[in-house]
XYZ file of C-alpha atoms in Angstrom:
448
model
C 4.751 -48.221 -98.497
C 8.373 -48.155 -99.564
C 7.413 -48.441 -103.239
C 4.338 -47.816 -105.351
C 1.497 -50.246 -104.691
C 0.830 -50.674 -108.410
C 4.339 -51.990 -108.906
C 3.717 -54.807 -106.428
C 0.291 -55.550 -107.875
C 1.696 -55.874 -111.396
C 4.477 -58.154 -110.203
C 2.013 -60.351 -108.328
C -0.281 -60.596 -111.356
C 2.633 -61.656 -113.538
C 3.793 -64.328 -111.081
C 0.270 -65.734 -110.639
C -0.494 -65.805 -114.373
C 2.842 -67.022 -115.724
C 3.880 -69.537 -113.078
C 2.266 -72.907 -112.479
C 1.370 -71.948 -108.901
C -2.393 -72.142 -109.459
C -2.112 -75.735 -110.616
C -0.137 -76.817 -107.548
C -3.029 -77.771 -105.287
C -0.958 -78.458 -102.187
C 0.718 -75.041 -102.300
C -2.599 -73.281 -102.913
C -4.205 -75.119 -99.999
C -1.285 -74.193 -97.745
C -1.792 -70.527 -98.631
C -5.515 -70.767 -97.981
C -5.098 -72.541 -94.654
C -2.481 -70.100 -93.423
C -4.472 -66.988 -94.268
C -7.739 -68.484 -93.004
C -6.488 -69.837 -89.686
C -4.314 -66.833 -88.820
C -6.210 -63.882 -90.301
C -9.713 -65.143 -91.164
C -9.125 -64.401 -94.850
C -11.293 -66.693 -96.980
C -11.296 -65.064 -100.458
C -7.914 -66.320 -101.663
C -9.247 -68.460 -104.536
C -10.955 -65.425 -106.060
C -7.734 -63.451 -105.860
C -5.838 -66.219 -107.651
C -8.506 -66.629 -110.340
C -8.777 -62.921 -111.194
C -5.811 -61.002 -109.746
C -6.135 -58.078 -112.194
C -9.497 -56.952 -110.828
C -9.227 -58.292 -107.273
C -5.801 -57.106 -106.097
C -6.517 -53.348 -106.463
C -9.565 -53.822 -104.190
C -7.592 -55.375 -101.334
C -6.964 -53.684 -98.018
C -3.245 -52.884 -97.811
C -2.903 -55.419 -94.996
C -4.524 -58.118 -97.126
C -2.170 -57.251 -99.972
C 0.850 -57.592 -97.680
C -0.266 -60.944 -96.260
C -1.187 -62.303 -99.691
C 2.089 -61.224 -101.307
C 3.971 -62.750 -98.378
C 2.366 -66.132 -99.060
C 2.852 -65.986 -102.827
C 6.500 -65.086 -102.294
C 6.988 -67.983 -99.872
C 5.746 -70.424 -102.536
C 7.433 -68.874 -105.576
C 10.707 -67.340 -104.286
C 10.352 -64.549 -106.868
C 12.289 -61.676 -105.356
C 10.274 -59.032 -107.240
C 7.300 -59.677 -104.939
C 9.176 -59.915 -101.652
C 7.005 -57.790 -99.334
C 10.056 -56.611 -97.386
C 10.886 -54.446 -100.394
C 7.452 -52.759 -100.361
C 6.161 -52.417 -96.800
C 7.368 -50.613 -93.705
C 7.891 -52.219 -90.298
C 4.716 -50.567 -88.977
C 2.730 -51.887 -91.919
C 3.907 -55.394 -91.083
C 2.788 -54.908 -87.468
C -0.639 -53.709 -88.606
C -1.022 -56.635 -90.985
C -0.272 -59.118 -88.209
C -3.333 -57.791 -86.355
C -5.669 -58.059 -89.338
C -8.919 -59.997 -88.881
C -10.948 -60.684 -91.987
C -14.097 -61.345 -89.931
C -14.296 -57.699 -88.954
C -14.260 -56.663 -92.615
C -16.494 -59.379 -94.060
C -19.056 -60.154 -91.426
C -22.493 -61.219 -92.598
C -25.041 -59.859 -90.150
C -27.599 -62.090 -88.473
C -29.724 -61.517 -85.398
C -32.467 -62.936 -83.234
C -35.323 -63.742 -83.521
C -34.429 -66.837 -85.529
C -36.843 -69.657 -86.334
C -35.829 -73.287 -86.918
C -38.034 -75.933 -88.513
C -38.427 -79.634 -87.674
C -37.726 -78.974 -84.010
C -38.512 -81.648 -81.429
C -39.003 -81.656 -77.668
C -36.542 -83.819 -75.734
C -37.480 -82.841 -72.183
C -38.614 -80.036 -69.927
C -37.249 -76.826 -71.483
C -35.001 -78.788 -73.860
C -35.407 -78.984 -77.635
C -33.519 -80.430 -80.592
C -32.930 -78.579 -83.875
C -30.623 -78.976 -86.861
C -28.156 -76.192 -87.705
C -25.733 -75.956 -90.604
C -22.153 -74.992 -89.832
C -22.741 -71.849 -91.913
C -25.542 -70.763 -89.564
C -23.506 -71.635 -86.475
C -20.519 -69.673 -87.792
C -22.735 -66.660 -88.497
C -24.057 -66.828 -84.941
C -20.501 -66.976 -83.597
C -19.200 -64.173 -85.807
C -22.082 -61.902 -84.778
C -21.560 -62.628 -81.054
C -24.968 -64.303 -80.765
C -23.458 -67.406 -79.184
C -20.622 -67.200 -76.707
C -18.273 -69.378 -74.669
C -19.663 -69.752 -71.147
C -16.776 -70.252 -68.738
C -19.194 -71.321 -65.987
C -20.586 -74.316 -67.877
C -17.595 -75.369 -69.988
C -15.230 -77.975 -68.648
C -12.271 -75.689 -68.044
C -10.602 -72.396 -68.894
C -7.110 -70.976 -68.704
C -5.790 -67.783 -67.162
C -3.335 -65.690 -69.163
C -1.342 -62.751 -67.827
C -1.150 -59.832 -70.226
C 0.729 -56.842 -68.936
C -0.830 -56.172 -65.532
C -4.097 -58.019 -66.174
C -5.138 -61.639 -65.733
C -7.418 -62.656 -68.618
C -9.534 -65.800 -68.765
C -9.522 -67.582 -72.124
C -11.089 -70.764 -73.490
C -8.914 -73.854 -73.255
C -8.537 -75.138 -76.802
C -6.748 -78.296 -77.848
C -5.297 -77.118 -81.161
C -4.610 -80.659 -82.332
C -8.228 -81.588 -81.677
C -9.501 -78.541 -83.597
C -7.140 -79.334 -86.469
C -8.288 -82.956 -86.589
C -11.979 -81.978 -86.625
C -11.270 -79.389 -89.334
C -9.630 -82.030 -91.513
C -12.530 -84.429 -91.022
C -14.965 -81.686 -92.080
C -12.972 -80.889 -95.201
C -12.628 -84.552 -96.086
C -16.294 -85.332 -95.405
C -15.470 -87.900 -92.718
C -16.750 -86.146 -89.585
C -19.436 -88.098 -87.724
C -22.494 -85.921 -86.860
C -22.716 -85.212 -83.126
C -24.783 -83.067 -80.774
C -23.855 -79.512 -79.765
C -25.489 -77.987 -76.691
C -26.528 -74.318 -76.503
C -28.300 -72.784 -73.508
C -30.808 -69.970 -74.047
C -30.299 -68.299 -70.691
C -33.378 -67.591 -68.590
C -34.302 -63.947 -68.044
C -32.257 -62.738 -71.004
C -34.903 -62.118 -73.679
C -36.134 -58.706 -74.836
C -39.352 -60.258 -76.126
C -42.589 -59.052 -74.524
C -43.613 -62.637 -73.834
C -40.707 -63.150 -71.474
C -39.875 -66.372 -73.362
C -36.386 -67.087 -74.673
C -37.710 -70.029 -76.688
C -41.139 -70.193 -78.338
C -42.106 -73.646 -79.592
C -44.954 -74.301 -82.018
C -45.824 -77.993 -81.655
C -48.233 -77.869 -84.593
C -45.658 -76.646 -87.106
C -42.636 -78.086 -85.258
C -41.063 -74.638 -85.326
C -38.811 -73.199 -82.634
C -37.959 -69.511 -82.338
C -35.112 -68.032 -80.312
C -36.444 -64.613 -79.374
C -34.849 -61.184 -79.617
C -32.156 -60.357 -77.087
C -31.727 -63.931 -75.831
C -28.218 -64.743 -74.581
C -27.161 -68.102 -75.988
C -24.139 -69.756 -74.408
C -22.163 -72.695 -75.767
C -22.584 -75.377 -73.144
C -20.823 -78.115 -75.108
C -19.083 -78.191 -78.503
C -16.682 -75.232 -78.638
C -13.931 -77.262 -80.341
C -16.314 -78.450 -83.057
C -17.653 -74.914 -83.569
C -14.133 -73.478 -83.876
C -13.186 -76.222 -86.320
C -16.333 -75.539 -88.352
C -15.415 -71.897 -88.730
C -11.858 -72.814 -89.729
C -13.130 -75.310 -92.300
C -15.513 -72.770 -93.832
C -12.686 -70.284 -94.172
C -10.842 -72.833 -96.304
C -13.906 -74.049 -98.206
C -16.785 -71.502 -98.032
C -19.105 -73.916 -99.852
C -18.701 -76.669 -97.273
C -22.026 -78.188 -96.201
C -22.410 -79.991 -92.859
C -25.113 -80.091 -90.189
C -24.984 -80.560 -86.437
C -27.849 -81.585 -84.196
C -28.130 -78.818 -81.591
C -29.748 -79.330 -78.206
C -31.243 -76.026 -77.051
C -31.930 -75.723 -73.326
C -33.634 -72.901 -71.455
C -31.987 -72.963 -68.030
C -30.232 -70.736 -65.556
C -26.479 -71.234 -65.197
C -26.756 -73.625 -62.259
C -29.222 -75.847 -64.084
C -27.083 -75.782 -67.249
C -24.108 -76.995 -65.236
C -26.139 -79.875 -63.811
C -27.491 -80.766 -67.232
C -23.992 -81.205 -68.684
C -23.696 -84.546 -66.906
C -26.896 -85.827 -68.489
C -26.867 -84.579 -72.080
C -25.751 -87.887 -73.540
C -29.011 -89.420 -72.324
C -31.290 -86.940 -74.072
C -33.800 -88.677 -76.337
C -36.688 -87.423 -78.412
C -40.017 -88.060 -76.722
C -43.451 -89.079 -77.901
C -46.068 -86.762 -79.375
C -48.236 -87.465 -76.335
C -45.511 -86.188 -74.030
C -44.992 -83.148 -76.291
C -48.665 -82.301 -75.886
C -48.318 -82.661 -72.132
C -45.341 -80.309 -72.027
C -47.087 -77.803 -74.273
C -49.988 -77.676 -71.781
C -47.611 -76.943 -68.892
C -48.909 -74.281 -66.525
C -46.971 -71.205 -65.522
C -47.236 -72.497 -61.969
C -44.967 -75.350 -63.073
C -42.335 -72.767 -63.994
C -42.658 -71.378 -60.479
C -42.340 -74.892 -59.080
C -39.165 -75.510 -61.029
C -37.636 -72.454 -59.384
C -38.795 -73.512 -55.893
C -37.450 -77.035 -56.335
C -34.055 -75.831 -57.507
C -33.408 -72.721 -55.453
C -35.324 -72.814 -52.154
C -35.067 -74.670 -48.841
C -37.732 -77.023 -50.226
C -35.182 -78.506 -52.623
C -35.318 -82.279 -52.215
C -38.307 -82.035 -49.852
C -41.128 -82.093 -52.408
C -42.683 -85.477 -53.272
C -43.510 -86.206 -56.901
C -46.214 -88.637 -55.818
C -49.285 -88.138 -53.640
C -47.470 -89.635 -50.655
C -44.946 -88.049 -48.301
C -41.849 -90.206 -47.870
C -40.472 -89.803 -44.368
C -37.126 -91.374 -45.223
C -36.552 -88.621 -47.791
C -37.600 -86.017 -45.203
C -40.258 -84.726 -47.622
C -42.619 -81.999 -46.434
C -45.284 -81.695 -49.108
C -46.189 -82.822 -52.615
C -45.678 -81.255 -56.008
C -49.420 -81.346 -56.675
C -50.348 -79.539 -53.442
C -47.942 -76.689 -54.135
C -48.422 -76.383 -57.920
C -52.225 -76.531 -57.775
C -52.423 -73.939 -55.007
C -49.970 -71.589 -56.729
C -52.008 -71.910 -59.921
C -55.223 -71.086 -58.037
C -53.892 -68.235 -55.905
C -51.517 -66.222 -58.092
C -52.404 -64.338 -61.257
C -49.880 -65.762 -63.703
C -50.338 -64.501 -67.239
C -46.773 -64.408 -68.571
C -43.455 -66.072 -67.889
C -42.286 -62.820 -66.302
C -45.152 -63.103 -63.804
C -43.990 -66.626 -62.996
C -40.409 -65.457 -62.480
C -41.458 -62.689 -60.100
C -43.684 -65.013 -58.086
C -40.961 -67.656 -58.118
C -38.425 -65.185 -56.710
C -40.820 -64.233 -53.928
C -41.732 -67.810 -53.008
C -38.099 -68.927 -52.915
C -37.352 -66.210 -50.370
C -40.644 -66.855 -48.565
C -40.015 -70.567 -48.014
C -36.379 -69.918 -47.120
C -37.494 -67.623 -44.289
C -40.387 -69.843 -43.227
C -38.284 -72.992 -42.932
C -35.281 -71.120 -41.575
C -37.411 -69.631 -38.817
C -38.512 -73.096 -37.635
C -35.508 -75.407 -38.233
C -36.626 -78.068 -35.751
C -40.147 -78.277 -37.138
C -39.088 -78.404 -40.815
C -35.560 -79.869 -40.759
C -34.182 -81.347 -37.544
C -37.196 -82.911 -35.788
C -39.799 -83.433 -38.484
C -41.347 -86.651 -37.136
C -41.217 -85.566 -33.499
C -43.057 -82.378 -34.425
C -45.753 -84.290 -36.297
C -46.747 -86.113 -33.127
C -48.449 -83.004 -31.744
C -48.352 -80.294 -34.412
C -49.553 -79.772 -37.974
C -47.010 -77.044 -38.833
C -45.164 -79.350 -41.273
C -48.212 -81.271 -42.524
C -48.306 -81.477 -46.318
C -51.743 -79.855 -46.610
C -50.689 -76.954 -44.404
C -48.580 -75.768 -47.337
C -51.859 -74.858 -49.026
C -52.246 -72.244 -46.308
C -48.648 -71.103 -46.613
C -49.143 -70.408 -50.322
C -52.344 -68.463 -49.565
C -50.466 -66.359 -47.012
C -47.635 -65.823 -49.492
C -50.081 -64.583 -52.112
C -51.613 -62.111 -49.631
C -48.166 -60.804 -48.669
C -47.080 -60.611 -52.316
C -50.139 -58.567 -53.284
C -49.664 -56.301 -50.268
C -45.988 -55.846 -51.176
C -44.872 -57.174 -47.793
C -41.294 -58.566 -47.876
C -41.096 -62.361 -47.778
C -38.801 -62.206 -44.748
C -41.720 -61.018 -42.605
C -43.567 -64.325 -42.907
C -42.628 -65.272 -39.340
C -44.586 -62.294 -38.015
C -47.774 -63.928 -39.295
C -46.927 -67.577 -38.621
C -45.874 -67.127 -34.997
C -49.427 -66.419 -33.783
C -51.025 -69.474 -35.446
C -51.961 -72.416 -33.253
C -50.761 -75.513 -35.116
C -51.551 -77.955 -32.310
C -53.577 -81.012 -33.269
C -55.994 -80.295 -30.418
C -56.898 -76.950 -31.964
C -57.437 -78.357 -35.466
C -59.298 -81.365 -34.101
C -61.939 -78.951 -32.873
C -62.517 -77.943 -36.491
C -63.395 -81.539 -37.345
C -60.838 -81.939 -40.133
C -58.496 -84.543 -38.655
C -58.641 -88.227 -39.580
C -58.702 -91.062 -37.010
C -54.894 -90.950 -36.773
C -54.908 -87.285 -35.836
C -53.704 -86.048 -39.239
C -55.294 -83.627 -41.671
C -57.570 -85.423 -44.089
C -56.353 -85.426 -47.689
C -59.552 -84.073 -49.229
C -60.497 -80.980 -51.262
C -62.874 -79.980 -48.465
C -60.051 -79.856 -45.903
C -57.824 -77.865 -48.249
C -60.664 -75.421 -48.784
C -60.997 -74.939 -45.026
C -57.257 -74.365 -44.642
C -57.403 -71.812 -47.461
C -60.201 -69.983 -45.699
C -58.320 -69.976 -42.394
C -55.253 -68.316 -43.963
C -57.389 -65.975 -46.038
C -58.873 -64.667 -42.794
C -55.431 -63.636 -41.486
C -55.262 -59.858 -41.436
C -52.415 -58.465 -43.514
C -50.882 -55.107 -42.823
C -50.697 -53.573 -46.282
C -47.743 -51.360 -47.114
């Protein structure tokens, strides 16, 4: 400093106590807004109320920035910071961030009450802007450039840096509405990213339907899918008025990035569902998690019927029930991590199976069905059995063709087993599925 710090502190105290600055609400609010929005300093009112005890405790950068604002509103030359601080001290003060000095720690796991289910792996909770700001300040929620609407690229020195695209006028308007109590409650969307938890359960979200409690588990990466402007405005508003109270409804999803992107187009249609449906979702099998992965990531995408019938026009190959039931019966799924590992294997397995026989499974489905059962819905029972045997033997999924190529799928062969109906198709009965299972179980696997 160019002069003694105490000299500046005494001059500031005198100006604050003897002038009518504290009673000029507009000037005080201007000071608060400036220091909050530019430097994340939110303790200004305390400094004005008790400068004698507060000013000596300030970081030198806070003292500079505060004196600069008081001077701008009072024009008292005795507190002009230019007379007290060096050029380097001004540069340091311009980089000050109050959040780094006054950050209230918070971490996962966090539990929210009165949570509701709104769909498969989607839940609704209520969060105060204080909680949301704590999550943001502690880097527990982050801006996901892959699911947000847009981003901007900024060149700094020799590097190109991606930054969030913020409409400052929009943030300012939302901030004002919050401070004035006129903001309409809306829904924010956070995604608890799959495969990010450190919890032993492998679950990013644990929902207790009895107590209506939802817990985000330790280590979970939570991205802001929708609502970054409102979150930024909330933090700005709290910096001006730390006692501000406002709640947002927050939709928590548990998807991979691709699914989160797809969900963005549908979030406005999310509605709470009945208790009966909640019970149904709570009883969901781990095999259903595997099925979700197969439907979204494998060559079977769009080819799985959700009814008991195969729809030729949709080029469907099998049904959800056939696959899910067989996966549930064949694979030992005890945790979500088990389901993820099996899901990874089956995605690759079906990719290689279908890719090895493009005519049979893609190009000439109906022509193939005239003489062969290779793409019959029930034959997928056998394919899952074979996949389980390969998985347990640690045989790569890409080797599936080595086992399929020697199987006789002709209708004549399977007719001899007495399991075809009068139209020459596999009968849709548990007995037939049991026979197919046995056939594929009898295939000899070369264990690694």
